[in-house]
Amino acid sequence: MSDRAPAGPFLDAAIGLLQRLRDEETDSITAAGTLLADTVAEGGRLFAFGAGHSSLAAQDLVYRAGGLALMNLLAVPGVVGVDVMPAPLGSALERVDGLASAVLDSSPLRAGDALLIISLSGRNALPVEMAMNARALGVKVIGVTSVAYTSETKSRHSSGTYLKDHCDLVLDSGIAVGDATLTHEDIPAPFAPASTVVTTALLQAVMATTATTLADRGIEPPLLRSGNVDGGHAWNARVMEQYRDRIFYRH
């Protein structure tokens, strides 16, 4: 790698991972988009959850120009991104048994809704229990994870299971264990993680599928527009009013 600028190898690695999604995950993306479209058409609500850096991909779906207005963030205090201090506390909270039950008990999730759970490793107690308990409520669960972790790491949940074992659908990001994509002879640790780039693209592909599936059924997708284009605020106000009982980030 020393003979090339570091940007090239990283971008090549990211492009390779995105090409894998296109070539190997199209059917799963279509199924996930169809499940969300079914949920919207049947009056259900949409939620996304991720802990730590996995929360970044979840947040990218919420209140997003060009995105579905019905996507809500299922937030767990202390694990949304890395805003908690000290930051390692967020990692510790992911391993706490019972936290998912407390979150779901106080959330608006109900039978007929759909929940995207994003966890790169899928091995910690929080995403595993979130999936188990959400399905018990009658919520459809789509897991977004790297399946490679199930064969190269041990589950941290008492059941010995992973996120992928408790989902209606699984989207495999294909990220290598450890996330980092590059190595260097003079750097003792691998570096340049690509999970956020790939997972965000994967989920936006699902959202695009949901929107087009609804349109193919004659249903106008509840999309938001940028507030920085003329008419954007008026458009969004109309959509939010129409779907006010399914949008929770306004309150």
Coordinates of N, CA, C and O in Angstrom, one line a residue, residues 117-218:
I117 N -33.3 -3.3 13.0 CA -32.2 -3.3 14.0 C -30.9 -3.5 13.4 O -30.6 -4.5 12.7
I118 N -30.0 -2.5 13.6 CA -28.7 -2.5 13.0 C -27.6 -2.8 14.0 O -27.5 -2.1 15.1
S119 N -26.9 -3.8 13.8 CA -25.8 -4.2 14.7 C -24.7 -4.9 13.9 O -25.0 -6.0 13.4
L120 N -23.6 -4.3 13.8 CA -22.5 -4.9 13.0 C -22.2 -6.3 13.4 O -22.2 -7.3 12.6
S121 N -22.0 -6.5 14.7 CA -21.6 -7.9 15.2 C -22.8 -8.7 15.5 O -22.8 -9.9 15.4
G122 N -23.9 -8.1 15.9 CA -25.1 -8.8 16.3 C -25.0 -9.8 17.4 O -25.8 -10.6 17.7
R123 N -23.9 -9.5 18.3 CA -23.6 -10.5 19.3 C -24.0 -10.0 20.7 O -24.0 -10.8 21.7
N124 N -24.2 -8.7 20.9 CA -24.5 -8.2 22.2 C -25.9 -8.4 22.6 O -26.8 -8.5 21.8
A125 N -26.1 -8.3 23.9 CA -27.4 -8.6 24.5 C -28.5 -7.6 24.0 O -29.7 -8.0 23.7
L126 N -28.2 -6.3 23.9 CA -29.2 -5.3 23.5 C -29.9 -5.6 22.2 O -31.1 -5.7 22.1
P127 N -29.1 -5.7 21.1 CA -29.8 -6.0 19.8 C -30.5 -7.4 19.8 O -31.6 -7.5 19.1
V128 N -29.9 -8.4 20.4 CA -30.5 -9.7 20.4 C -31.8 -9.7 21.1 O -32.9 -10.1 20.6
E129 N -31.9 -9.1 22.3 CA -33.1 -9.0 23.1 C -34.1 -8.1 22.5 O -35.3 -8.3 22.5
M130 N -33.6 -7.0 21.8 CA -34.5 -6.1 21.1 C -35.3 -6.9 20.0 O -36.5 -6.7 19.9
A131 N -34.6 -7.7 19.3 CA -35.3 -8.5 18.2 C -36.2 -9.5 18.8 O -37.4 -9.7 18.4
M132 N -35.8 -10.2 19.8 CA -36.6 -11.3 20.5 C -37.9 -10.7 21.0 O -39.0 -11.2 20.8
N133 N -37.8 -9.6 21.8 CA -38.9 -9.0 22.4 C -39.8 -8.3 21.5 O -41.1 -8.3 21.6
A134 N -39.3 -7.6 20.4 CA -40.1 -7.0 19.4 C -41.0 -8.0 18.7 O -42.2 -7.7 18.5
R135 N -40.4 -9.1 18.3 CA -41.2 -10.1 17.6 C -42.3 -10.7 18.5 O -43.4 -11.0 18.0
A136 N -42.0 -10.8 19.8 CA -43.0 -11.3 20.7 C -44.2 -10.3 20.8 O -45.3 -10.7 21.1
L137 N -43.9 -9.0 20.5 CA -45.0 -8.0 20.5 C -45.8 -8.0 19.2 O -46.8 -7.3 19.1
G138 N -45.3 -8.8 18.2 CA -46.0 -8.8 16.9 C -45.4 -7.8 15.9 O -46.1 -7.5 14.9
V139 N -44.2 -7.4 16.2 CA -43.5 -6.4 15.4 C -42.6 -7.2 14.4 O -42.0 -8.2 14.7
K140 N -42.6 -6.8 13.1 CA -41.8 -7.4 12.1 C -40.4 -6.8 12.3 O -40.2 -5.6 12.4
V141 N -39.4 -7.7 12.3 CA -38.0 -7.3 12.6 C -37.1 -7.6 11.3 O -37.1 -8.7 10.8
I142 N -36.4 -6.6 10.9 CA -35.4 -6.7 9.9 C -34.0 -6.5 10.5 O -33.8 -5.4 11.1
G143 N -33.2 -7.4 10.5 CA -31.8 -7.3 11.1 C -30.8 -6.9 10.0 O -30.8 -7.5 8.9
V144 N -30.0 -6.0 10.4 CA -28.9 -5.5 9.5 C -27.6 -5.8 10.2 O -27.3 -5.1 11.2
T145 N -26.8 -6.7 9.7 CA -25.6 -7.2 10.5 C -24.6 -7.8 9.6 O -24.8 -7.9 8.4
S146 N -23.5 -8.2 10.1 CA -22.5 -8.9 9.4 C -22.5 -10.3 9.8 O -22.1 -10.6 11.0
V147 N -23.0 -11.2 9.0 CA -23.2 -12.6 9.3 C -21.8 -13.3 9.7 O -21.8 -14.3 10.4
A148 N -20.7 -12.7 9.2 CA -19.4 -13.3 9.5 C -19.1 -13.4 11.0 O -18.4 -14.3 11.4
Y149 N -19.7 -12.5 11.8 CA -19.4 -12.5 13.2 C -20.0 -13.8 13.9 O -19.5 -14.2 14.9
T150 N -21.0 -14.4 13.3 CA -21.6 -15.5 14.0 C -20.7 -16.7 13.9 O -20.8 -17.7 14.7
S151 N -19.8 -16.8 13.0 CA -18.8 -17.9 12.9 C -17.5 -17.6 13.4 O -16.7 -18.5 13.7
E152 N -17.2 -16.3 13.7 CA -15.8 -16.0 14.2 C -15.8 -15.3 15.6 O -14.8 -15.0 16.1
T153 N -17.0 -15.2 16.2 CA -17.1 -14.6 17.6 C -18.1 -15.4 18.4 O -18.9 -16.1 17.8
K154 N -18.1 -15.2 19.7 CA -19.1 -15.8 20.5 C -20.2 -14.8 20.9 O -19.9 -13.6 21.1
S155 N -21.4 -15.3 21.0 CA -22.5 -14.4 21.4 C -22.3 -14.0 22.8 O -21.8 -14.7 23.7
R156 N -22.7 -12.7 23.1 CA -22.6 -12.2 24.5 C -24.0 -12.3 25.1 O -24.2 -11.7 26.2
H157 N -24.9 -12.9 24.5 CA -26.2 -13.1 25.1 C -26.3 -14.5 25.8 O -25.7 -15.4 25.3
S158 N -27.1 -14.5 26.8 CA -27.2 -15.8 27.6 C -27.7 -17.0 26.8 O -27.4 -18.1 27.1
S159 N -28.5 -16.7 25.7 CA -29.0 -17.7 24.9 C -28.0 -18.3 23.9 O -28.2 -19.4 23.3
G160 N -26.8 -17.6 23.8 CA -25.8 -18.0 22.8 C -26.2 -17.7 21.4 O -25.5 -18.2 20.4
T161 N -27.3 -16.9 21.2 CA -27.7 -16.6 19.8 C -27.3 -15.2 19.4 O -26.8 -14.4 20.2
Y162 N -27.5 -14.9 18.1 CA -27.2 -13.6 17.6 C -28.4 -12.9 17.0 O -29.5 -13.5 16.9
L163 N -28.3 -11.7 16.7 CA -29.4 -10.9 16.1 C -30.0 -11.6 15.0 O -31.2 -11.7 14.9
K164 N -29.2 -12.2 14.1 CA -29.8 -12.8 12.9 C -30.7 -14.0 13.2 O -31.5 -14.4 12.3
D165 N -30.6 -14.5 14.4 CA -31.4 -15.7 14.7 C -32.8 -15.3 15.2 O -33.7 -16.2 15.4
H166 N -33.1 -14.0 15.3 CA -34.4 -13.5 15.8 C -35.1 -12.5 14.9 O -35.7 -11.6 15.4
C167 N -34.9 -12.6 13.6 CA -35.4 -11.7 12.6 C -36.3 -12.3 11.6 O -36.2 -13.5 11.3
D168 N -37.2 -11.5 11.1 CA -38.1 -12.0 10.0 C -37.3 -12.0 8.7 O -37.5 -12.8 7.8
L169 N -36.4 -11.0 8.6 CA -35.5 -10.9 7.4 C -34.1 -10.4 7.9 O -34.0 -9.7 8.9
V170 N -33.0 -10.9 7.2 CA -31.7 -10.5 7.6 C -31.0 -9.9 6.3 O -31.0 -10.5 5.3
L171 N -30.4 -8.7 6.5 CA -29.5 -8.1 5.5 C -28.1 -8.2 5.9 O -27.7 -7.7 7.0
D172 N -27.3 -8.9 5.1 CA -25.9 -9.1 5.5 C -25.0 -8.0 4.8 O -24.9 -8.0 3.6
S173 N -24.4 -7.2 5.7 CA -23.6 -6.1 5.2 C -22.3 -6.6 4.6 O -21.6 -5.9 3.8
G174 N -21.8 -7.9 5.0 CA -20.6 -8.4 4.4 C -19.3 -7.8 5.0 O -18.3 -8.1 4.4
I175 N -19.5 -7.0 6.0 CA -18.3 -6.4 6.6 C -17.4 -7.4 7.4 O -18.0 -8.3 8.1
A176 N -16.1 -7.4 7.2 CA -15.2 -8.4 7.8 C -15.2 -8.1 9.3 O -15.4 -7.0 9.8
V177 N -15.0 -9.2 10.1 CA -14.9 -9.0 11.5 C -13.8 -8.0 11.9 O -12.7 -8.1 11.4
G178 N -14.1 -7.1 12.7 CA -13.2 -6.0 13.1 C -13.4 -4.8 12.3 O -12.8 -3.7 12.7
D179 N -14.2 -4.8 11.2 CA -14.6 -3.7 10.5 C -13.5 -3.1 9.6 O -13.8 -2.7 8.4
A180 N -12.3 -2.9 10.1 CA -11.3 -2.1 9.3 C -11.0 -2.8 8.0 O -11.0 -4.1 7.9
T181 N -10.6 -2.0 7.0 CA -10.4 -2.6 5.6 C -9.0 -2.6 5.2 O -8.6 -3.3 4.2
L182 N -8.1 -1.8 5.9 CA -6.7 -1.7 5.4 C -5.7 -2.1 6.4 O -6.0 -2.1 7.6
T183 N -4.6 -2.5 5.9 CA -3.4 -2.8 6.8 C -2.2 -2.1 6.2 O -2.2 -1.7 5.0
H184 N -1.2 -1.9 7.0 CA 0.1 -1.2 6.6 C 1.2 -1.8 7.4 O 1.1 -2.1 8.6
E185 N 2.3 -2.0 6.7 CA 3.5 -2.7 7.3 C 4.0 -1.9 8.5 O 4.6 -2.5 9.4
D186 N 3.8 -0.6 8.5 CA 4.3 0.2 9.6 C 3.2 0.6 10.7 O 3.5 1.4 11.6
I187 N 2.0 0.0 10.5 CA 0.9 0.3 11.4 C 0.5 -1.0 12.1 O 0.1 -1.9 11.4
P188 N 0.5 -1.1 13.4 CA 0.3 -2.3 14.1 C -1.1 -2.8 14.1 O -1.4 -4.0 14.5
A189 N -2.1 -2.0 13.7 CA -3.5 -2.4 13.8 C -4.2 -2.1 12.4 O -3.8 -1.2 11.8
P190 N -5.1 -2.9 12.0 CA -5.9 -2.6 10.8 C -6.7 -1.3 11.0 O -7.0 -0.9 12.2
F191 N -7.0 -0.6 9.9 CA -7.6 0.7 10.1 C -8.6 0.9 8.9 O -8.7 0.1 8.0
A192 N -9.3 2.1 8.9 CA -10.2 2.5 7.8 C -11.5 1.6 7.8 O -11.7 0.8 6.9
P193 N -12.4 1.8 8.8 CA -13.6 1.1 8.8 C -14.6 1.5 7.7 O -14.6 2.7 7.4
A194 N -15.3 0.6 7.2 CA -16.3 0.9 6.1 C -17.7 0.5 6.4 O -18.6 0.7 5.6
S195 N -18.0 0.1 7.7 CA -19.3 -0.4 8.0 C -20.4 0.7 7.8 O -21.5 0.5 7.4
T196 N -20.1 2.0 8.2 CA -21.1 3.0 8.1 C -21.4 3.3 6.7 O -22.6 3.5 6.3
V197 N -20.4 3.4 5.8 CA -20.6 3.7 4.4 C -21.5 2.6 3.8 O -22.5 2.9 3.1
V198 N -21.2 1.3 4.1 CA -21.9 0.2 3.4 C -23.3 0.1 4.0 O -24.2 -0.1 3.3
T199 N -23.4 0.1 5.3 CA -24.7 -0.1 6.0 C -25.7 1.0 5.6 O -26.9 0.8 5.3
T200 N -25.2 2.3 5.5 CA -26.0 3.4 5.1 C -26.5 3.2 3.7 O -27.7 3.4 3.4
A201 N -25.6 2.8 2.8 CA -26.0 2.5 1.4 C -27.0 1.4 1.3 O -28.0 1.5 0.6
L202 N -26.8 0.4 2.1 CA -27.7 -0.8 2.1 C -29.1 -0.4 2.5 O -30.1 -0.7 1.9
L203 N -29.2 0.4 3.6 CA -30.5 0.8 4.1 C -31.2 1.8 3.1 O -32.4 1.8 3.0
Q204 N -30.4 2.7 2.5 CA -31.0 3.6 1.5 C -31.6 2.8 0.3 O -32.6 3.2 -0.3
A205 N -30.9 1.7 0.0 CA -31.4 0.9 -1.1 C -32.8 0.3 -0.7 O -33.7 0.1 -1.5
V206 N -32.9 -0.1 0.6 CA -34.1 -0.6 1.1 C -35.2 0.5 1.0 O -36.4 0.2 0.6
M207 N -34.9 1.7 1.4 CA -35.8 2.8 1.4 C -36.3 3.1 0.0 O -37.5 3.3 -0.3
A208 N -35.4 3.0 -1.0 CA -35.7 3.2 -2.4 C -36.7 2.2 -2.9 O -37.6 2.4 -3.6
T209 N -36.4 0.9 -2.4 CA -37.3 -0.2 -2.8 C -38.7 0.0 -2.2 O -39.7 -0.2 -2.9
T210 N -38.8 0.5 -1.0 CA -40.1 0.7 -0.3 C -40.8 1.8 -1.1 O -42.0 1.6 -1.4
A211 N -40.2 2.9 -1.4 CA -40.9 4.0 -2.1 C -41.4 3.5 -3.5 O -42.6 3.8 -3.8
T212 N -40.6 2.8 -4.2 CA -41.0 2.4 -5.6 C -42.1 1.3 -5.5 O -43.0 1.3 -6.3
T213 N -42.0 0.5 -4.5 CA -43.0 -0.6 -4.3 C -44.4 0.0 -4.0 O -45.4 -0.4 -4.5
L214 N -44.4 1.1 -3.1 CA -45.6 1.7 -2.8 C -46.2 2.4 -4.1 O -47.4 2.3 -4.4
A215 N -45.3 3.1 -4.8 CA -45.8 3.8 -6.0 C -46.4 2.8 -7.0 O -47.4 3.1 -7.7
D216 N -45.7 1.6 -7.2 CA -46.2 0.6 -8.1 C -47.6 0.1 -7.7 O -48.4 -0.4 -8.5
R217 N -48.0 0.3 -6.4 CA -49.3 -0.1 -5.9 C -50.3 1.0 -6.0 O -51.4 0.9 -5.5
G218 N -49.9 2.1 -6.5 CA -50.8 3.3 -6.6 C -50.9 4.1 -5.3 O -51.8 4.9 -5.1

